[in-house]
Structures are given as C-alpha cells and as structure tokens.
Coordinates of C-alpha atoms and ligand atoms in Angstrom, one line a residue:
X24 CA -13.4 -26.6 -9.2
X25 CA -10.6 -28.1 -11.3
X26 CA -9.9 -25.7 -14.1
X27 CA -7.7 -25.8 -17.2
X28 CA -6.5 -22.5 -18.4
X29 CA -5.5 -22.8 -22.1
X30 CA -3.2 -20.3 -23.8
X31 CA -3.2 -17.7 -21.0
X32 CA -0.7 -14.9 -20.7
X33 CA 1.7 -15.3 -17.7
X34 CA 4.2 -12.4 -17.7
X35 CA 5.7 -12.5 -21.2
X36 CA 4.8 -16.1 -22.1
X37 CA 1.7 -17.9 -23.4
X38 CA 1.1 -20.8 -21.1
X39 CA -1.3 -23.6 -20.1
X40 CA -2.1 -23.8 -16.4
X41 CA -4.0 -26.4 -14.5
X42 CA -5.7 -25.6 -11.2
X43 CA -7.0 -28.1 -8.7
X44 CA -7.2 -26.4 -5.3
X45 CA -3.8 -24.9 -6.2
X46 CA -1.7 -24.8 -9.3
X47 CA -0.9 -28.4 -10.1
X48 CA 0.6 -28.1 -13.6
X49 CA 2.1 -25.4 -15.7
X50 CA 3.7 -25.5 -19.2
X51 CA 4.1 -23.7 -22.5
X52 CA 1.0 -23.2 -24.6
X53 CA -0.1 -26.6 -26.1
X54 CA 2.1 -28.7 -23.8
X55 CA -0.7 -29.7 -21.3
X56 CA -4.1 -31.3 -21.7
X57 CA -7.2 -30.9 -19.6
X58 CA -8.3 -33.8 -17.3
X59 CA -11.9 -35.1 -17.6
X60 CA -14.2 -32.9 -15.7
X61 CA -12.0 -29.8 -15.8
X62 CA -13.7 -26.4 -16.4
X63 CA -11.9 -24.9 -19.5
X64 CA -10.9 -21.3 -19.7
X65 CA -9.4 -20.0 -22.9
X66 CA -7.2 -17.0 -23.1
X67 CA -6.8 -14.0 -20.8
X68 CA -4.1 -13.0 -18.3
X69 CA -3.1 -14.9 -15.2
X70 CA -1.2 -13.2 -12.3
X71 CA -0.5 -13.9 -8.7
X72 CA -2.8 -12.1 -6.2
X73 CA -2.2 -8.4 -5.4
X74 CA -1.2 -7.0 -2.0
X75 CA -2.1 -3.6 -0.5
X76 CA 0.9 -2.1 1.3
X77 CA -0.8 1.0 2.7
X78 CA -4.4 1.6 3.8
X79 CA -6.2 3.1 6.7
X80 CA -9.0 0.6 7.5
X81 CA -9.9 2.4 10.8
X82 CA -11.0 5.4 8.7
X83 CA -12.3 3.6 5.6
X84 CA -15.9 4.3 4.5
X85 CA -16.2 7.2 6.9
X86 CA -15.9 10.0 4.3
X87 CA -19.7 10.6 4.0
X88 CA -20.1 11.0 7.8
X89 CA -17.9 14.2 7.7
X90 CA -17.6 15.5 4.2
X91 CA -14.3 17.3 3.5
X92 CA -15.5 20.7 2.4
X93 CA -12.1 22.1 1.3
X94 CA -10.7 18.7 0.1
X95 CA -7.5 19.3 2.0
X96 CA -5.2 17.1 4.1
X97 CA -5.6 19.4 7.1
X98 CA -9.4 19.3 7.0
X99 CA -9.2 15.6 6.6
X100 CA -7.1 15.3 9.8
X101 CA -9.5 17.6 11.7
X102 CA -12.6 15.7 10.5
X103 CA -11.0 12.4 11.4
X104 CA -10.1 13.7 14.9
X105 CA -13.7 14.6 15.5
X106 CA -15.1 11.2 14.3
X107 CA -12.4 9.3 16.1
X108 CA -13.9 10.0 19.5
X109 CA -17.2 8.3 18.6
X110 CA -15.8 5.1 17.2
X111 CA -17.0 1.8 18.5
X112 CA -15.4 -1.7 18.3
X113 CA -18.2 -2.9 16.1
X114 CA -18.2 0.1 13.8
X115 CA -14.5 -0.2 13.1
X116 CA -14.6 -4.0 12.7
X117 CA -17.6 -3.8 10.3
X118 CA -16.1 -1.1 8.1
X119 CA -12.7 -2.7 8.0
X120 CA -14.2 -6.1 7.1
X121 CA -16.4 -4.6 4.4
X122 CA -13.4 -2.8 2.9
X123 CA -11.4 -6.0 2.9
X124 CA -14.2 -7.7 1.0
X125 CA -14.1 -4.8 -1.6
X126 CA -10.4 -5.4 -2.0
X127 CA -10.8 -9.1 -2.3
X128 CA -13.2 -8.6 -5.2
X129 CA -10.4 -6.8 -7.0
X130 CA -7.9 -9.6 -6.4
X131 CA -6.1 -8.1 -3.4
X132 CA -5.5 -10.8 -0.8
X133 CA -3.0 -9.1 1.6
X134 CA -3.6 -5.8 3.5
X135 CA -1.2 -3.7 5.6
X136 CA -3.4 -1.2 7.5
X137 CA -2.3 1.7 9.7
X138 CA -4.3 2.3 12.8
X139 CA -4.4 5.7 14.5
X140 CA -2.9 5.1 18.0
X141 CA -5.1 8.0 19.2
X142 CA -8.0 5.6 19.4
X143 CA -7.5 2.6 21.7
X144 CA -10.8 1.4 20.4
X145 CA -9.6 1.2 16.8
X146 CA -6.3 -0.4 17.8
X147 CA -8.1 -3.2 19.7
X148 CA -10.7 -3.7 16.9
X149 CA -8.1 -3.9 14.1
X150 CA -5.7 -6.2 16.1
X151 CA -8.7 -8.5 16.8
X152 CA -9.7 -8.6 13.1
X153 CA -6.0 -9.2 12.1
X154 CA -5.9 -12.3 14.4
X155 CA -8.9 -13.7 12.4
X156 CA -7.7 -12.5 8.9
X157 CA -4.8 -14.3 7.2
X158 CA -2.8 -11.8 5.2
X159 CA -3.6 -8.7 7.3
X160 CA -1.0 -6.6 9.1
X161 CA -1.4 -3.6 11.4
X162 CA 0.9 -0.6 11.8
X163 CA 0.8 1.6 15.0
X164 CA 0.4 5.0 13.4
X165 CA 0.4 8.2 15.5
X166 CA -1.7 10.4 13.2
X167 CA -1.1 13.5 15.2
X168 CA 2.6 12.9 16.1
X169 CA 4.1 11.6 19.3
X170 CA 5.7 14.8 20.7
X171 CA 3.0 17.4 19.9
X172 CA 0.8 16.8 23.0
X173 CA 1.0 15.0 26.3
X174 CA -0.1 11.4 26.2
X175 CA 0.5 10.7 22.5
X176 CA 3.8 9.0 22.9
X177 CA 2.4 6.8 25.6
X178 CA -0.7 5.8 23.5
X179 CA 1.5 5.1 20.5
X180 CA 3.9 2.9 22.5
X181 CA 1.0 1.1 24.2
X182 CA -0.5 0.3 20.7
X183 CA 2.8 -1.1 19.5
X184 CA 3.2 -3.3 22.6
X185 CA -0.4 -4.5 22.2
X186 CA 0.7 -6.6 19.2
X187 CA 1.1 -4.4 16.1
X188 CA 3.2 -5.9 13.3
X189 CA 5.1 -2.6 12.5
X190 CA 6.0 0.6 14.2
X191 CA 4.7 3.8 12.5
X192 CA 5.5 7.5 12.9
X193 CA 4.8 10.8 11.1
X194 CA 8.1 12.8 11.5
X195 CA 7.2 15.7 9.1
X196 CA 4.1 16.4 11.3
X197 CA 6.1 16.8 14.6
X198 CA 6.7 20.4 15.8
X199 CA 10.4 20.7 14.8
X200 CA 12.8 19.1 12.5
X201 CA 14.7 17.7 15.5
X202 CA 11.6 16.2 17.0
X203 CA 10.8 14.6 13.7
X204 CA 14.2 13.0 13.6
X205 CA 13.8 11.9 17.2
X206 CA 10.5 10.2 16.4
X207 CA 12.2 8.2 13.6
X208 CA 14.9 7.1 16.0
X209 CA 12.4 6.2 18.7
X210 CA 10.3 4.1 16.2
X211 CA 13.5 2.2 15.2
X212 CA 14.4 1.7 18.8
X213 CA 11.0 0.2 19.6
X214 CA 11.1 -2.0 16.5
X215 CA 14.5 -3.3 17.5
X216 CA 13.4 -4.0 21.1
X217 CA 10.3 -5.9 20.0
X218 CA 11.5 -7.5 16.7
X219 CA 9.0 -5.6 14.6
X220 CA 9.1 -3.9 11.2
X221 CA 9.1 -0.1 10.6
X222 CA 6.5 1.7 8.4
X223 CA 6.5 5.5 8.5
X224 CA 4.4 8.2 6.9
X225 CA 7.5 10.0 5.7
X226 CA 7.8 13.6 4.3
X227 CA 4.1 13.7 3.1
X228 CA 4.4 17.4 2.3
X229 CA 5.5 19.7 -0.5
X230 CA 8.2 21.2 1.7
X231 CA 11.6 20.5 0.2
X232 CA 13.0 21.1 3.6
X233 CA 11.3 18.0 5.0
X234 CA 14.2 15.6 5.1
X235 CA 13.3 12.7 7.3
X236 CA 13.9 10.0 4.7
X237 CA 17.7 10.3 4.9
X238 CA 17.4 9.7 8.7
X239 CA 15.2 6.6 8.0
X240 CA 17.8 5.3 5.6
X241 CA 20.6 5.9 8.1
X242 CA 18.7 4.0 10.7
X243 CA 17.8 1.2 8.3
X244 CA 21.5 0.8 7.3
X245 CA 22.2 -0.8 10.7
X246 CA 20.3 -3.8 9.2
X247 CA 18.7 -5.0 12.4
X248 CA 15.0 -4.3 11.4
X249 CA 13.6 -6.9 9.0
X250 CA 11.7 -4.5 6.7
X251 CA 11.6 -0.7 6.6
X252 CA 8.9 1.1 4.6
X253 CA 8.7 4.8 4.0
X254 CA 5.2 5.9 2.7
X255 CA 4.4 8.9 0.5
X256 CA 7.9 10.7 0.4
X257 CA 6.2 13.4 -1.6
X258 CA 8.7 16.1 -0.5
X259 CA 11.2 14.3 -2.7
X260 CA 9.1 15.6 -5.7
X261 CA 10.3 19.1 -4.6
X262 CA 13.8 18.4 -3.5
X263 CA 16.6 20.0 -5.5
X264 CA 17.8 17.4 -8.0
X265 CA 21.3 16.9 -6.5
X266 CA 19.7 16.2 -3.1
X267 CA 17.1 13.9 -4.6
X268 CA 19.8 11.9 -6.3
X269 CA 21.6 11.4 -3.0
X270 CA 18.4 10.3 -1.2
X271 CA 17.4 7.9 -4.0
X272 CA 20.8 6.2 -3.7
X273 CA 20.4 6.1 0.1
X274 CA 17.0 4.5 -0.2
X275 CA 18.4 1.8 -2.6
X276 CA 21.5 1.0 -0.6
X277 CA 19.7 0.9 2.7
X278 CA 17.0 -1.4 1.4
X279 CA 14.2 0.9 2.5
X280 CA 11.0 0.4 0.4
X281 CA 9.2 3.6 -0.7
X282 CA 5.4 3.3 -1.2
X283 CA 3.7 5.9 -3.4
X284 CA 0.0 6.6 -2.8
X285 CA -0.9 8.5 -5.9
X286 CA -4.7 8.7 -5.5
X287 CA -4.5 10.6 -2.2
X288 CA -1.4 12.6 -2.9
X289 CA -2.3 14.0 -6.3
X290 CA -5.3 15.7 -4.6
X291 CA -3.9 16.4 -1.1
X292 CA -0.5 17.8 -2.2
X293 CA 0.1 21.1 -4.0
X294 CA -2.6 22.8 -1.9
X295 CA -0.4 25.7 -1.0
X296 CA 0.6 26.2 -4.7
X297 CA -0.9 28.7 -7.0
X298 CA -0.3 27.7 -10.6
X299 CA 1.6 25.7 -11.6
X300 CA 0.5 23.1 -9.0
X301 CA 2.9 20.3 -8.1
X302 CA 1.8 16.7 -8.5
X303 CA 2.5 15.5 -5.1
X304 CA 4.1 12.2 -6.1
X305 CA 7.5 10.8 -5.1
X306 CA 10.1 10.2 -7.8
X307 CA 9.3 6.7 -8.9
X308 CA 11.3 6.8 -12.1
X309 CA 14.5 8.0 -10.3
X310 CA 14.0 5.5 -7.4
X311 CA 13.7 2.7 -10.0
X312 CA 16.8 3.9 -11.7
X313 CA 18.7 3.9 -8.4
X314 CA 17.6 0.3 -7.8
X315 CA 15.2 1.0 -5.0
X316 CA 12.1 -1.1 -4.2
X317 CA 8.8 0.8 -4.8
X318 CA 5.3 -0.1 -3.8
X319 CA 1.9 1.4 -4.8
X320 CA -0.8 1.9 -2.1
X321 CA -4.5 2.8 -2.4
X322 CA -4.2 4.6 1.0
X323 CA -7.7 5.9 1.5
X324 CA -11.0 4.1 0.6
X325 CA -13.9 6.6 1.0
X326 CA -12.4 8.2 4.1
X327 CA -12.1 11.8 5.5
X328 CA -9.1 12.4 3.2
X329 CA -10.3 10.9 0.0
X330 CA -14.1 10.3 -0.6
X331 CA -13.5 8.2 -3.7
X332 CA -11.9 4.8 -4.3
X333 CA -13.1 1.2 -4.6
X334 CA -10.2 -0.8 -3.3
X335 CA -9.1 -1.6 -6.8
X336 CA -5.3 -1.2 -6.8
X337 CA -5.3 -0.9 -10.6
X338 CA -6.8 2.5 -10.1
X339 CA -3.8 3.6 -8.0
X340 CA -1.5 2.1 -10.6
X341 CA -3.4 4.0 -13.4
X342 CA -3.1 7.3 -11.5
X343 CA 0.6 6.6 -11.0
X344 CA 1.4 6.1 -14.6
X345 CA -0.3 9.4 -15.4
X346 CA 1.1 11.7 -12.7
X347 CA 4.5 9.9 -12.7
X348 CA 5.0 10.1 -16.5
X349 CA 5.3 6.3 -16.6
X350 CA 3.4 5.6 -19.8
X351 CA 6.3 4.0 -21.6
X352 CA 5.4 0.3 -22.5
X353 CA 8.0 -1.2 -20.1
X354 CA 7.1 1.3 -17.4
X355 CA 3.3 0.5 -17.6
X356 CA 4.1 -3.3 -17.3
X357 CA 6.4 -2.7 -14.4
X358 CA 3.7 -0.7 -12.6
X359 CA 1.2 -3.5 -13.0
X360 CA 3.8 -6.1 -11.9
X361 CA 4.6 -4.1 -8.8
X362 CA 1.1 -4.9 -7.5
X363 CA 2.0 -8.6 -7.3
X364 CA 5.7 -8.3 -6.7
X365 CA 7.1 -5.4 -4.6
X366 CA 3.7 -4.7 -3.0
X367 CA 4.1 -8.1 -1.2
X368 CA 7.6 -7.3 0.2
X369 CA 6.2 -5.9 3.5
X370 CA 4.6 -9.3 4.1
X371 CA 7.9 -11.2 3.7
X372 CA 7.2 -13.3 0.6
X373 CA 6.4 -12.7 -3.0
X374 CA 3.9 -15.1 -4.7
X375 CA 4.6 -16.6 -8.1
X376 CA 2.7 -18.5 -10.8
X377 CA 4.3 -21.9 -10.2
X378 CA 3.3 -25.4 -9.3
X379 CA 2.1 -25.5 -5.7
X380 CA 0.9 -21.8 -5.7
X381 CA -2.2 -21.6 -3.5
X382 CA -3.9 -18.7 -5.4
X383 CA -4.1 -17.0 -8.8
X384 CA -6.1 -14.3 -10.5
X385 CA -7.6 -14.7 -14.0
X386 CA -8.2 -11.5 -15.8
X387 CA -10.5 -11.0 -18.9
X388 CA -7.8 -9.1 -20.9
X389 CA -5.0 -10.3 -23.2
X390 CA -2.0 -8.4 -21.5
X391 CA -0.9 -6.1 -18.8
X392 CA -1.4 -2.8 -20.7
X393 CA -5.0 -3.8 -21.3
X394 CA -5.3 -4.7 -17.7
X395 CA -4.2 -1.1 -16.7
X396 CA -6.4 0.5 -19.4
X397 CA -9.6 -1.4 -18.4
X398 CA -9.0 -2.2 -14.7
X399 CA -11.6 -5.0 -14.6
X400 CA -12.5 -7.5 -11.9
X401 CA -10.6 -10.8 -11.9
X402 CA -11.8 -14.2 -11.0
X403 CA -10.0 -15.1 -7.8
X404 CA -8.8 -18.7 -7.3
X405 CA -7.8 -19.6 -3.8
X406 CA -6.9 -22.9 -2.1
X407 CA -9.7 -23.8 0.3
X408 CA -7.4 -23.7 3.3
X409 CA -5.4 -20.6 2.1
Ligands
ZN693 ZN1 -1.5 6.9 5.0

C-alpha cells in the first residue's frame, strides 16, 4: 500500500518518507507531498529492519519440555543433550519457523542461527529451512566440543561440509587450554578451505584464565576469512584490566566482531560466585572505545538455557544498557542503532533508510530512547519480492 510518512524521525533528523513497494522518496520534513491515494502516517520513528546475529533455532521453544530446575548453563546443556536425541525434522522445522515469525513481528528480518552438530537431524532441518528463507544463515556449532569425545569432530566437520554458512566452535568447553586453541585453529582452517565465515562461542565463562579470544584475533589477522564473529566473550568481564585492554585492541585491529548476549549471560554467568555476583557481560564500553564492532544477540528464545524471551531484540538491548552501564543518552542511542547497523555485519551488508531500500520499520514512538523504554511492535514494510 503506497504510504506517505510525514514528519518521522530518521536517526537525528525529521523527515518525510514515501513508500511504494520500497522507499521511493525521502526529504527533510515539509519538502515532500503525498500522492493521491497514499495512506498517510504522521510522526513516529522510522528505522531499517533489525538483524539477529546469534540465536539457537534448533533449541528454541523447547524450554517447557525439560524445565531447567537449577537455572544453570550446565543443566541447560544436560537437558538439551537429552532432548536432542528425540528431535525430528518436522519438530525442528516447525519450532524454527515459529520462532522466525515471532522475530518478524518485532521487525527482525535476518537471523543467524547456530545448529548443534551433535544432531544430524537438526542440521538437515535448519539447512533445508535456510534454503527457503531469505535472510537466514546457519553456523555449525559443536555444543559439546570437538575433542571431548570420539565422533564429535567428524560430526562437526560433516555439518560444515553439508552447507553451513559459518564454522563454529566452543574452545572454552574443550578439555584443555591447548585443545581449545587447537579447535579455534581447526575452525579457521576449515573456513579457509571452504570459503566460509567463522562464528565461535568464545570464552563464555567467568574464568579469567579463558583466553581464546586472543587466538581468534591472531587467526583473523591473516585476513583470509570474510567475517569473524566471537560470541559472548564473558570471561573478558573478569580479565585483569591491562589484559582486557590488550584484547580489546586486538579485537579492533583484527576486525573481529564481538556479539554480546545479555539476556542469557546475565543469568547463566556468575553461578559459581557468592556475593557479589559478576554480571556475565563482555566489556562493550571498552570494546567501543577501542573501535571494535559489537553486536547484540537474543541467543535463546524459550529454550533449555533461558525459558523467557519473545524474539524482541529490544529486550536484549534493554538488558544490555542496564548490566553494561550504558544508560548515557548517546550510549542508549548507539545500542538501539546497533540492532540495525552492526547486527547486520555478519550478513555482509547494512541496510539504510534511502531511496531504493526494500524495507523499513515504523515505530509508534518519537525517538530511540523511547523505543528502548517501551520496546513496542513496529509496523513492518517489506517489498513484495524482498
Ligand atoms: Zn549461543
């Protein structure tokens, strides 16, 4: 439906925007006029669509089938391992599709999902869904490591070769520090061989001795992998400050993108602490100061690790500004803008509000801070062939 947006907020400006199966005109407030037949929308905020850089669609919506009694990461992994054996192609596909629809209703139009390579059923189901779902990517994620038991490395490599978009790993979960580093190097070698991206669960622990991120940066510095993402990096919260400063600089100079997953990590980390309990969040402010790219993931949607969540990335952003001390005016804006800028980097392009754009979100709020405060649903405008 042709639509004329009068006096809407676009970043820091008041604009008029005309939509007719794509953005067809854009100008300062008062500079454009509606065409006969246009639906008129007055005021509000217009942004590009959001992107989800880190979710587990194979496990989504499974939380109620095996409630996590202790609320811990370890029990989540154990419950998932039990459920995993009973997965069917149809079950994985249905839950993944339903979760994607939840995301869509919140304006999220790209999804990078991890798939546990311990389930060949889940790998096949999510790759088949990916082939029918524009904007979806799949990471081969060895939930229980690749060196800890026979057959895991082979299953992981088979999943990568079956057509995943990125190679995953979980170095902090391998038996030894050396095996963790070896898993990182193996992931990069496989990505180089097949021309894939790299996306690791990296140092998702409170152990300040978990130092895989520096190895990821060293590998990324070769520059022969198109995009490298390190998820979680919560150990950085507990690193000694001089070491954290070194790693933040390495992240920035190597071009590695860190993705924080504040909804999961604020409840899954700090579980070995008495009081005070650590927040389990990577150092977003220091990464920004170093010039690094940071994304924000929802991670779990009602799964064995985190029973809550709706697929609204603004909830993850809201949690991040709280636990990351990012409630300064400019910081809150930057967190919101991350959802439609840096969150798209894993997909290779960042959408903008410009003539020719195939999609936009219209929000019933006057500005980005109100967007974060209220976290409402947007109206999603998408080109019919988009
Ligand atoms: Zn994850």
